[in-house]
PDB file of C-alpha atoms and ligand atoms in Angstrom:
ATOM      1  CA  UNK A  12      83.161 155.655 147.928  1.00  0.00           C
ATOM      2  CA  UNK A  13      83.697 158.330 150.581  1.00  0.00           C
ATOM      3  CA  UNK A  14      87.193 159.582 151.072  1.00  0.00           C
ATOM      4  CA  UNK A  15      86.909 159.067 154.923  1.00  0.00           C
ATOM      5  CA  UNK A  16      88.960 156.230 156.942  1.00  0.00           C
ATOM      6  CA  UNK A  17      87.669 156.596 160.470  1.00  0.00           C
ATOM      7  CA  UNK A  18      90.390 155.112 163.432  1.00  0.00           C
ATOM      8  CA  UNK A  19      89.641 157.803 166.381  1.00  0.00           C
ATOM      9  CA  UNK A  20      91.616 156.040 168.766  1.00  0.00           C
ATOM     10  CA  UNK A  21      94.214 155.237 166.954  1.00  0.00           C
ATOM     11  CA  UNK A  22      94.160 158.990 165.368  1.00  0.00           C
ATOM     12  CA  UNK A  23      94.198 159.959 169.188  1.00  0.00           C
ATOM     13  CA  UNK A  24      97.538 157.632 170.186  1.00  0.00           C
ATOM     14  CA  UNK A  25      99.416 158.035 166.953  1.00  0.00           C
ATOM     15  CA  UNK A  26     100.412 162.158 167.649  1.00  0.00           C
ATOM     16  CA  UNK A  27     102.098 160.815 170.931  1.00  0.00           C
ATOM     17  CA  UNK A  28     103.324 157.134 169.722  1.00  0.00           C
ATOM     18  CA  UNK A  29     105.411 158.622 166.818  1.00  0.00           C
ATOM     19  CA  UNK A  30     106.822 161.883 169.125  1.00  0.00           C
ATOM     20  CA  UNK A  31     108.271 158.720 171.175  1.00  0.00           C
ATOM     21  CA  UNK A  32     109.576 157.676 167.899  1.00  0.00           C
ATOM     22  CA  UNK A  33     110.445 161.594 166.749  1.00  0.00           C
ATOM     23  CA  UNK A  34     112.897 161.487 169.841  1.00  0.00           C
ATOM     24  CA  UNK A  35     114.515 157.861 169.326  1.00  0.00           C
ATOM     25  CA  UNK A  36     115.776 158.713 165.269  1.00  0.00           C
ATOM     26  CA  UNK A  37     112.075 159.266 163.648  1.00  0.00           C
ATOM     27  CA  UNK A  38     112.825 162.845 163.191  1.00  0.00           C
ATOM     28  CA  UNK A  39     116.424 162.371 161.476  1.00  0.00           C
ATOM     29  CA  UNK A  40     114.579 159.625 159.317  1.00  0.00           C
ATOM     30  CA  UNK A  41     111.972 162.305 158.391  1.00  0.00           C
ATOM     31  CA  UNK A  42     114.644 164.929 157.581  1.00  0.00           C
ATOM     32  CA  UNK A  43     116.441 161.852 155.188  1.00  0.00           C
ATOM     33  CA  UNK A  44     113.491 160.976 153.309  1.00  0.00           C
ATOM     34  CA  UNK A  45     112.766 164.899 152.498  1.00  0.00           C
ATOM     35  CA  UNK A  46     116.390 165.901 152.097  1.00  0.00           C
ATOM     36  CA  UNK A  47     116.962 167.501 147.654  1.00  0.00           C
ATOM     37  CA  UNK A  48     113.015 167.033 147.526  1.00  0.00           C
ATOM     38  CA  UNK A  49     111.643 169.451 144.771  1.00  0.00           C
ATOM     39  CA  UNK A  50     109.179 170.459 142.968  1.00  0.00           C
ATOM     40  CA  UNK A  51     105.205 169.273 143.644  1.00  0.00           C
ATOM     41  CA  UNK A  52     105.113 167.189 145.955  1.00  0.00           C
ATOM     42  CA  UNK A  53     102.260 164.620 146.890  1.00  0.00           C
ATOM     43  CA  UNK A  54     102.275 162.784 150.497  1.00  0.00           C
ATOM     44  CA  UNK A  55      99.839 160.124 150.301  1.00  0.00           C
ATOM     45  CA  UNK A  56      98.607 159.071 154.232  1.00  0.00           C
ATOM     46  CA  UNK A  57     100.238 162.273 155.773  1.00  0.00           C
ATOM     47  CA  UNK A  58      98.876 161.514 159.247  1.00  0.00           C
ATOM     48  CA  UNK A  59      98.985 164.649 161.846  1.00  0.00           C
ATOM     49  CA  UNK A  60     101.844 166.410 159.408  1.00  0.00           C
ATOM     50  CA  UNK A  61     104.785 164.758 161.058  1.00  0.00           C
ATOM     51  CA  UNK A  62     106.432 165.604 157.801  1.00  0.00           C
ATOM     52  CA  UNK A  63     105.602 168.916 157.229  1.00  0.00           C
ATOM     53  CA  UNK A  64     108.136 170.458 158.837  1.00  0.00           C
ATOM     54  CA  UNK A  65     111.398 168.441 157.405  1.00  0.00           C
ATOM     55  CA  UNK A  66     109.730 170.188 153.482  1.00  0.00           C
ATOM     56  CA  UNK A  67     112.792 171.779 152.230  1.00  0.00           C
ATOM     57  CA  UNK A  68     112.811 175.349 150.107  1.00  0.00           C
ATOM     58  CA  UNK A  69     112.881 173.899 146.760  1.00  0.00           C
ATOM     59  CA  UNK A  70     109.638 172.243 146.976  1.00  0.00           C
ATOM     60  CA  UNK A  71     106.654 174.733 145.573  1.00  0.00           C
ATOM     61  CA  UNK A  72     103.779 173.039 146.729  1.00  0.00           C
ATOM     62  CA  UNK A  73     102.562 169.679 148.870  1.00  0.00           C
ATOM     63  CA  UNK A  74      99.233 168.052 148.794  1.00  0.00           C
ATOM     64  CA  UNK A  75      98.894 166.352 151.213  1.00  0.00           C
ATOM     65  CA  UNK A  76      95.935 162.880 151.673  1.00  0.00           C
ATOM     66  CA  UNK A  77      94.531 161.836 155.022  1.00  0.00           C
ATOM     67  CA  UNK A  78      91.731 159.948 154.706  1.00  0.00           C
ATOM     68  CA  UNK A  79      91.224 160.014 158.713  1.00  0.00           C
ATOM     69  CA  UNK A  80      89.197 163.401 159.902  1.00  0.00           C
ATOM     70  CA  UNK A  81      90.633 163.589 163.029  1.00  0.00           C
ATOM     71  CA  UNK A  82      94.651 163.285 161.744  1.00  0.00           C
ATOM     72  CA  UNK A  83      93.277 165.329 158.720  1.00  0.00           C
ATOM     73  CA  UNK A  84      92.385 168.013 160.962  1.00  0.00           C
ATOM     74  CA  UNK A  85      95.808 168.057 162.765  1.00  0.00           C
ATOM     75  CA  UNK A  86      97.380 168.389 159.395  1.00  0.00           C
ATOM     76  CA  UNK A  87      95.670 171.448 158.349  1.00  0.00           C
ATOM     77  CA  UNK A  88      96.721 172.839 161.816  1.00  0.00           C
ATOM     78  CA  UNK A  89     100.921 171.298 161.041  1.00  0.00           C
ATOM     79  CA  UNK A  90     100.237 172.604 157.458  1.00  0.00           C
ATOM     80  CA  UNK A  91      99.951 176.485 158.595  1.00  0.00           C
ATOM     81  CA  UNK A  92     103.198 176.324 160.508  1.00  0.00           C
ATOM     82  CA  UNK A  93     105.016 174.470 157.486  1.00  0.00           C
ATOM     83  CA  UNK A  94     108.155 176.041 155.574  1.00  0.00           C
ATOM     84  CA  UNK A  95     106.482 175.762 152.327  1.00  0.00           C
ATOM     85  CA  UNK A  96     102.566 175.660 150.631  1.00  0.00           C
ATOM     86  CA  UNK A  97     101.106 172.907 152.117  1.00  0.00           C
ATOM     87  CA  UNK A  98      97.360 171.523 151.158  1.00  0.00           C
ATOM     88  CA  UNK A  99      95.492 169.180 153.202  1.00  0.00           C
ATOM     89  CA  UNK A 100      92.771 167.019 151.818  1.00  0.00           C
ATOM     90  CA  UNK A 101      90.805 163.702 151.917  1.00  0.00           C
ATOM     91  CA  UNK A 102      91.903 161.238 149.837  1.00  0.00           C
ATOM     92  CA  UNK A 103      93.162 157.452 149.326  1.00  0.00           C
ATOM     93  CA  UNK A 104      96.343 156.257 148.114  1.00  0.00           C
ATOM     94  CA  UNK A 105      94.538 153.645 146.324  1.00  0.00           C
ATOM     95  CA  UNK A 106      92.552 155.869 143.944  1.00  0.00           C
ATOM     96  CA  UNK A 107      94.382 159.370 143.630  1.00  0.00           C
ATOM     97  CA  UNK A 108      92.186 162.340 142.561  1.00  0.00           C
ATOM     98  CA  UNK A 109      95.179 164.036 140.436  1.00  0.00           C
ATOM     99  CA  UNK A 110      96.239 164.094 137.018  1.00  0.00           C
ATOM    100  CA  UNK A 111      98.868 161.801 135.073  1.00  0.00           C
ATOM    101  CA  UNK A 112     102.210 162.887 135.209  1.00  0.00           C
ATOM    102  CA  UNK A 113     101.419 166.212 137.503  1.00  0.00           C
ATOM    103  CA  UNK A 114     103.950 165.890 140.634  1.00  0.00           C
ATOM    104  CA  UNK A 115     107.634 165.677 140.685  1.00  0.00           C
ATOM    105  CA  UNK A 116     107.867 163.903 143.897  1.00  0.00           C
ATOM    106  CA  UNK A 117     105.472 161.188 145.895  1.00  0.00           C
ATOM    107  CA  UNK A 118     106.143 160.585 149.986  1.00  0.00           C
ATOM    108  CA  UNK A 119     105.016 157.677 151.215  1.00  0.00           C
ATOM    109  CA  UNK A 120     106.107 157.454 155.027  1.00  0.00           C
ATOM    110  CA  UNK A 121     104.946 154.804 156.930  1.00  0.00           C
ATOM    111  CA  UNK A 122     101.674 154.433 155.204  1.00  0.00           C
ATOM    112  CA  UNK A 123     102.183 151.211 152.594  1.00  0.00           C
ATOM    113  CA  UNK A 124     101.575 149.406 155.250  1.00  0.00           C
ATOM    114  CA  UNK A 125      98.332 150.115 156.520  1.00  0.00           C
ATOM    115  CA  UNK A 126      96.688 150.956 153.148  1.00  0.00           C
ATOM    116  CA  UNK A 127      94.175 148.176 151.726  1.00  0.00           C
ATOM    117  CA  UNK A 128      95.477 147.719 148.508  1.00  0.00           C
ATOM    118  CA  UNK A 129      98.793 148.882 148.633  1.00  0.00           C
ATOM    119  CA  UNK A 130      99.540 147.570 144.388  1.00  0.00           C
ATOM    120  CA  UNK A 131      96.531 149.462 143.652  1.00  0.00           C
ATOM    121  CA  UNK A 132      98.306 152.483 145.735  1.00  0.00           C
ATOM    122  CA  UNK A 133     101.942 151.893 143.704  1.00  0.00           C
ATOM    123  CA  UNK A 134      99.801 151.654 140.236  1.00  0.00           C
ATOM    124  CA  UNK A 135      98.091 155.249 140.870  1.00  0.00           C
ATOM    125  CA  UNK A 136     101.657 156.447 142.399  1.00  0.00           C
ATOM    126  CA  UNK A 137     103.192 155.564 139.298  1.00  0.00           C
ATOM    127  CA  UNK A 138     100.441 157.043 137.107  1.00  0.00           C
ATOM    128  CA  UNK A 139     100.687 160.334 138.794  1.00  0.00           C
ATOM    129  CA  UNK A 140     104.428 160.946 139.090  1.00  0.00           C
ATOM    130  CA  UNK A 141     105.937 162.137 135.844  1.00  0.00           C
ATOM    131  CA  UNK A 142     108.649 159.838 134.171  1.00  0.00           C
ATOM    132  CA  UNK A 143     111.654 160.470 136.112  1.00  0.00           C
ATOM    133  CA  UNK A 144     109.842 161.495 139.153  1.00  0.00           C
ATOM    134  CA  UNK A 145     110.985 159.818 142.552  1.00  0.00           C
ATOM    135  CA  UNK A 146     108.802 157.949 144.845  1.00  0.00           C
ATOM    136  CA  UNK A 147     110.212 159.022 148.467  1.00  0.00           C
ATOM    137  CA  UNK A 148     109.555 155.954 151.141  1.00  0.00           C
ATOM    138  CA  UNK A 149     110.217 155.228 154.979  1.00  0.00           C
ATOM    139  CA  UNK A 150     108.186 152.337 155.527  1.00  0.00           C
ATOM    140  CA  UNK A 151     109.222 149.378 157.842  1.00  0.00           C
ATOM    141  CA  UNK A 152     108.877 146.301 156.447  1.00  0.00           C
ATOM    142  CA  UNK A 153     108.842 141.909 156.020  1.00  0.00           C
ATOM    143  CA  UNK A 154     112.233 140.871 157.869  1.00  0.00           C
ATOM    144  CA  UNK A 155     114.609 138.423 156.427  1.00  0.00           C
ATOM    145  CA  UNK A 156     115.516 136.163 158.843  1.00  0.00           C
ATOM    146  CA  UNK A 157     112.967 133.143 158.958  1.00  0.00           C
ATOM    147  CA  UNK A 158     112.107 133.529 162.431  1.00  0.00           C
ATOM    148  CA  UNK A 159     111.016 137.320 162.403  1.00  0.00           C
ATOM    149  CA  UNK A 160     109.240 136.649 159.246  1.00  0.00           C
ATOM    150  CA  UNK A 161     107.141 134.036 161.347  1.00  0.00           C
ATOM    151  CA  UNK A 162     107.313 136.240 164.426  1.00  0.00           C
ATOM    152  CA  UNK A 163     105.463 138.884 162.149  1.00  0.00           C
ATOM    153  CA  UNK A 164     102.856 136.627 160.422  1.00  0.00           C
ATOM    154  CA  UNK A 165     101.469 135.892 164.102  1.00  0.00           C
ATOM    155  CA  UNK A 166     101.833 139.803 165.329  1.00  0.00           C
ATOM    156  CA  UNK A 167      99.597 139.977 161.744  1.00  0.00           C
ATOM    157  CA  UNK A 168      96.789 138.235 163.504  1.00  0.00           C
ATOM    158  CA  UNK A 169      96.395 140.901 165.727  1.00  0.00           C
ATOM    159  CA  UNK A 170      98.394 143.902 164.604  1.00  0.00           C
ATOM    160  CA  UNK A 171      95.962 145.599 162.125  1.00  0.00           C
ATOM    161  CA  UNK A 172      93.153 145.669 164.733  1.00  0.00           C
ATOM    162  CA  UNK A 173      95.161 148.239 167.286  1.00  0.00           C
ATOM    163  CA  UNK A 174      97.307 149.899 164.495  1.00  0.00           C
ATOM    164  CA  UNK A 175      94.239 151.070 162.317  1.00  0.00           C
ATOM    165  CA  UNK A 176      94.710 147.917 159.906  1.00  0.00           C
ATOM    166  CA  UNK A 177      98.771 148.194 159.520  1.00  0.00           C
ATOM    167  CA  UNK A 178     100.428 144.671 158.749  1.00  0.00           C
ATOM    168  CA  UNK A 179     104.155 144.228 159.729  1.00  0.00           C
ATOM    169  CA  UNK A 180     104.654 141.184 157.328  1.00  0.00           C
ATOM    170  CA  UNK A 181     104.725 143.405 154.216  1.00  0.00           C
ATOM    171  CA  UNK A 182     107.635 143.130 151.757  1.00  0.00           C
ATOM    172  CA  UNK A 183     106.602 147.029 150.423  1.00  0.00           C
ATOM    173  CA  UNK A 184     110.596 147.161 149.399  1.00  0.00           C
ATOM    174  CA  UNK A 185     109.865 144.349 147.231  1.00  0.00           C
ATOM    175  CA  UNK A 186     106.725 145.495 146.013  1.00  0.00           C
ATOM    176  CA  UNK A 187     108.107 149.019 144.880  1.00  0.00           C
ATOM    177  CA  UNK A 188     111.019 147.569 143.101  1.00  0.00           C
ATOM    178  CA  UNK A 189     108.567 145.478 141.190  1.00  0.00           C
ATOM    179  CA  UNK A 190     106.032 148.053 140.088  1.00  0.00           C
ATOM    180  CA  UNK A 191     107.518 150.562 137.824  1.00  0.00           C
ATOM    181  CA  UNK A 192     110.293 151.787 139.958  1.00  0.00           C
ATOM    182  CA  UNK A 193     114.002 151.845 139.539  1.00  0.00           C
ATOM    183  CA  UNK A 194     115.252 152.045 142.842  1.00  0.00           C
ATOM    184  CA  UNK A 195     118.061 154.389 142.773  1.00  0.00           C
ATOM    185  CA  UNK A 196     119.517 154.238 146.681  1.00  0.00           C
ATOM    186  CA  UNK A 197     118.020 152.613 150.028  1.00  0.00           C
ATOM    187  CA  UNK A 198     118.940 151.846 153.284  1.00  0.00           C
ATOM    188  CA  UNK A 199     117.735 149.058 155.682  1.00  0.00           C
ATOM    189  CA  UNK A 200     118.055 149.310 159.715  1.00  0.00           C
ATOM    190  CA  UNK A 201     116.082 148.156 162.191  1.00  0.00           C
ATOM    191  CA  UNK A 202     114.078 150.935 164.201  1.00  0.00           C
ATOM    192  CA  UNK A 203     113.436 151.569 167.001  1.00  0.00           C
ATOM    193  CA  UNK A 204     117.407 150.755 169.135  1.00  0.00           C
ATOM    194  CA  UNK A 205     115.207 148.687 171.414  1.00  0.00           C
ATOM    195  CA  UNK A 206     116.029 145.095 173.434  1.00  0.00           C
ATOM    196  CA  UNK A 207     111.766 144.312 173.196  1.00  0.00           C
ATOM    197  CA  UNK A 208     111.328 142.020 170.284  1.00  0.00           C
ATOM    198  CA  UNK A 209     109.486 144.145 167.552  1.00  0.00           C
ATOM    199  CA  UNK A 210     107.704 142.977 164.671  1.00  0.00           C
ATOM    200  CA  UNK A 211     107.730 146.194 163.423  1.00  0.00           C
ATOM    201  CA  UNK A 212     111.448 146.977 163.790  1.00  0.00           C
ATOM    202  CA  UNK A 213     113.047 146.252 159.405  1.00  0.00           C
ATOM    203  CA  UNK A 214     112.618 149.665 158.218  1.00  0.00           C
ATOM    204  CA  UNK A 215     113.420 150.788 154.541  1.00  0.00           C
ATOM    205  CA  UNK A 216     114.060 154.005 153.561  1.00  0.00           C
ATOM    206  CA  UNK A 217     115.000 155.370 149.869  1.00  0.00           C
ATOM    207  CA  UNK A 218     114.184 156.699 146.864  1.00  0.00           C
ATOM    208  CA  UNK A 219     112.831 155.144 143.505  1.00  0.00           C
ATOM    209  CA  UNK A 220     112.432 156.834 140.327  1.00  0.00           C
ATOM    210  CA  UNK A 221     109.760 155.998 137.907  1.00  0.00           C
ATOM    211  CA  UNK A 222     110.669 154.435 134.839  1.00  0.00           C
TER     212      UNK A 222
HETATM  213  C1  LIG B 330     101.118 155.085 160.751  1.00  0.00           C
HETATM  214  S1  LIG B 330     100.229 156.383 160.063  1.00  0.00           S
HETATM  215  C2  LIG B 330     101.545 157.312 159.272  1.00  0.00           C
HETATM  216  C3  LIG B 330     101.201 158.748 159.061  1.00  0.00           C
HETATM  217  C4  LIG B 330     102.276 159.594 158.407  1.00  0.00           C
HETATM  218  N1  LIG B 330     102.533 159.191 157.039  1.00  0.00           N
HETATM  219  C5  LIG B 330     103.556 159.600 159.179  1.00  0.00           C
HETATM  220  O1  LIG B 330     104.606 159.340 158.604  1.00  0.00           O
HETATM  221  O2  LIG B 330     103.491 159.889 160.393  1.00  0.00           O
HETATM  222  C6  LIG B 330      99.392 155.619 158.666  1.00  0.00           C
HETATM  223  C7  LIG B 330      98.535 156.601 157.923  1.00  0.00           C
HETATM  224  O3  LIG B 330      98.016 156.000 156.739  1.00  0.00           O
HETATM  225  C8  LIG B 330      96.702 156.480 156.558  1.00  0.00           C
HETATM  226  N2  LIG B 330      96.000 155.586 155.622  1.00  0.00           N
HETATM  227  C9  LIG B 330      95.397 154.414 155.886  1.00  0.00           C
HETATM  228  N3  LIG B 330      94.842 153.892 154.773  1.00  0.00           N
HETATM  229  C10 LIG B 330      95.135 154.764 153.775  1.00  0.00           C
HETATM  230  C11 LIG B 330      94.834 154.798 152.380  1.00  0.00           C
HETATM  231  N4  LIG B 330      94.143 153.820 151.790  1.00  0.00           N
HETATM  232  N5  LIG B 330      95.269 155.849 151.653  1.00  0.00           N
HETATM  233  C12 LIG B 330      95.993 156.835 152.232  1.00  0.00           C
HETATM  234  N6  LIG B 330      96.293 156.857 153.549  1.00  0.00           N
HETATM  235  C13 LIG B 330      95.875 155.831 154.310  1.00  0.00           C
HETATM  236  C14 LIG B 330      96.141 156.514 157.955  1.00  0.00           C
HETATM  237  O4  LIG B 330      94.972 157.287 158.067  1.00  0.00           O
HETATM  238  C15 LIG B 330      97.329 157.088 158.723  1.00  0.00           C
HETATM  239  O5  LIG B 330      97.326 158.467 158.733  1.00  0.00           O
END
């Protein structure tokens, strides 16, 4: 199976979708996520590097996955200007090329929900991260009112076709909590501040540590 995801155009609108996003809160939400991060550090899905820059001292060395060429490439180019080691390279969340037990720290941003198999993804997440190691995650995610949960089942029909196969029905909160993970704090707001109904709009974001 080759590493390789192609979505050109949405690798093309994604850079200047999220800086949109970067302005309204994305970039605080970044900072969050990385904020007493240590150690190795794998990001699965890293994009264009949108991350790279909120790294903070204490953390020796990222590797960084993008199985899409064109983001990949951005991300070597973000990776040369980050504050700390950064490797970029192709890979899947759903069948990591690392050992058991090598990183300290997994960052999964906004990725769970676009992967294929996304308990496959948690399984080899788990399997990598040593015990006690924290799975970092800003994902958004299934809402809980009855009505947006519909609302999102019918953006679903449609969604993963523009958004390189993301679905915004996923309970990914749920799903962590239930494979391996103790969740030890996370927050849940709706992003972006906008009056436009938005399927995509329950975020999570928090930290789980593996059991
Ligand atoms: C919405 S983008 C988010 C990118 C980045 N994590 C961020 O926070 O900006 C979703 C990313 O997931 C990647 N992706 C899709 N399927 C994947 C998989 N099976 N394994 C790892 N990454 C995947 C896409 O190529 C894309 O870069």
């Amino acid at each position: 199976m080759t590493d390789d995801l192609r979505h050109p155009i949405f690798a093309r609108l994604y850079p200047r979708l999220d800086a949109a996003s970067a302005k309204a809160g994305g970039d605080e939400h970044r900072a969050e996520l990385l904020d007493g991060a240590a150690g190795r550090v794998l990001e699965i899905g890293a994009g264009y590097g949108a991350n790279f820059p909120h790294y903070p001292e204490a953390v020796a060395e990222v590797v960084a996955l993008e199985p899409e060429p064109r983001l990949r490439a951005l991300a070597a180019e973000a990776a040369s200007r980050a504050p700390v080691p950064v490797t970029v390279r192709p890979g899947r969340a759903e069948d990591l090329d690392l050992d058991d037990a090598s990183v300290d720290v997994v960052v999964a941003s906004l990725v769970l929900c676009s992967v294929r198999d996304p308990i496959r993804a948690l399984a080899e997440i788990r399997r990598v991260l040593r015990p006690g190691g924290e799975l970092r995650y800003y994902e958004h995610v299934r809402g809980r009112t009855p009505g947006k949960i519909r609302f999102q089942r019918y953006a679903d029909l449609a969604w993963p076709l523009i958004a390189a196969g993301c679905r915004v029905s996923r309970p990914t909160d749920e799903w962590i909590a239930g494979s391996g993970f103790t969740v030890r704090g996370q927050r849940r707001f709706e992003f972006p501040p906008t009056a436009m109904p938005n399927p995509a709009s329950p975020h999570v974001l928090g930290i789980a540590v593996r059991d």
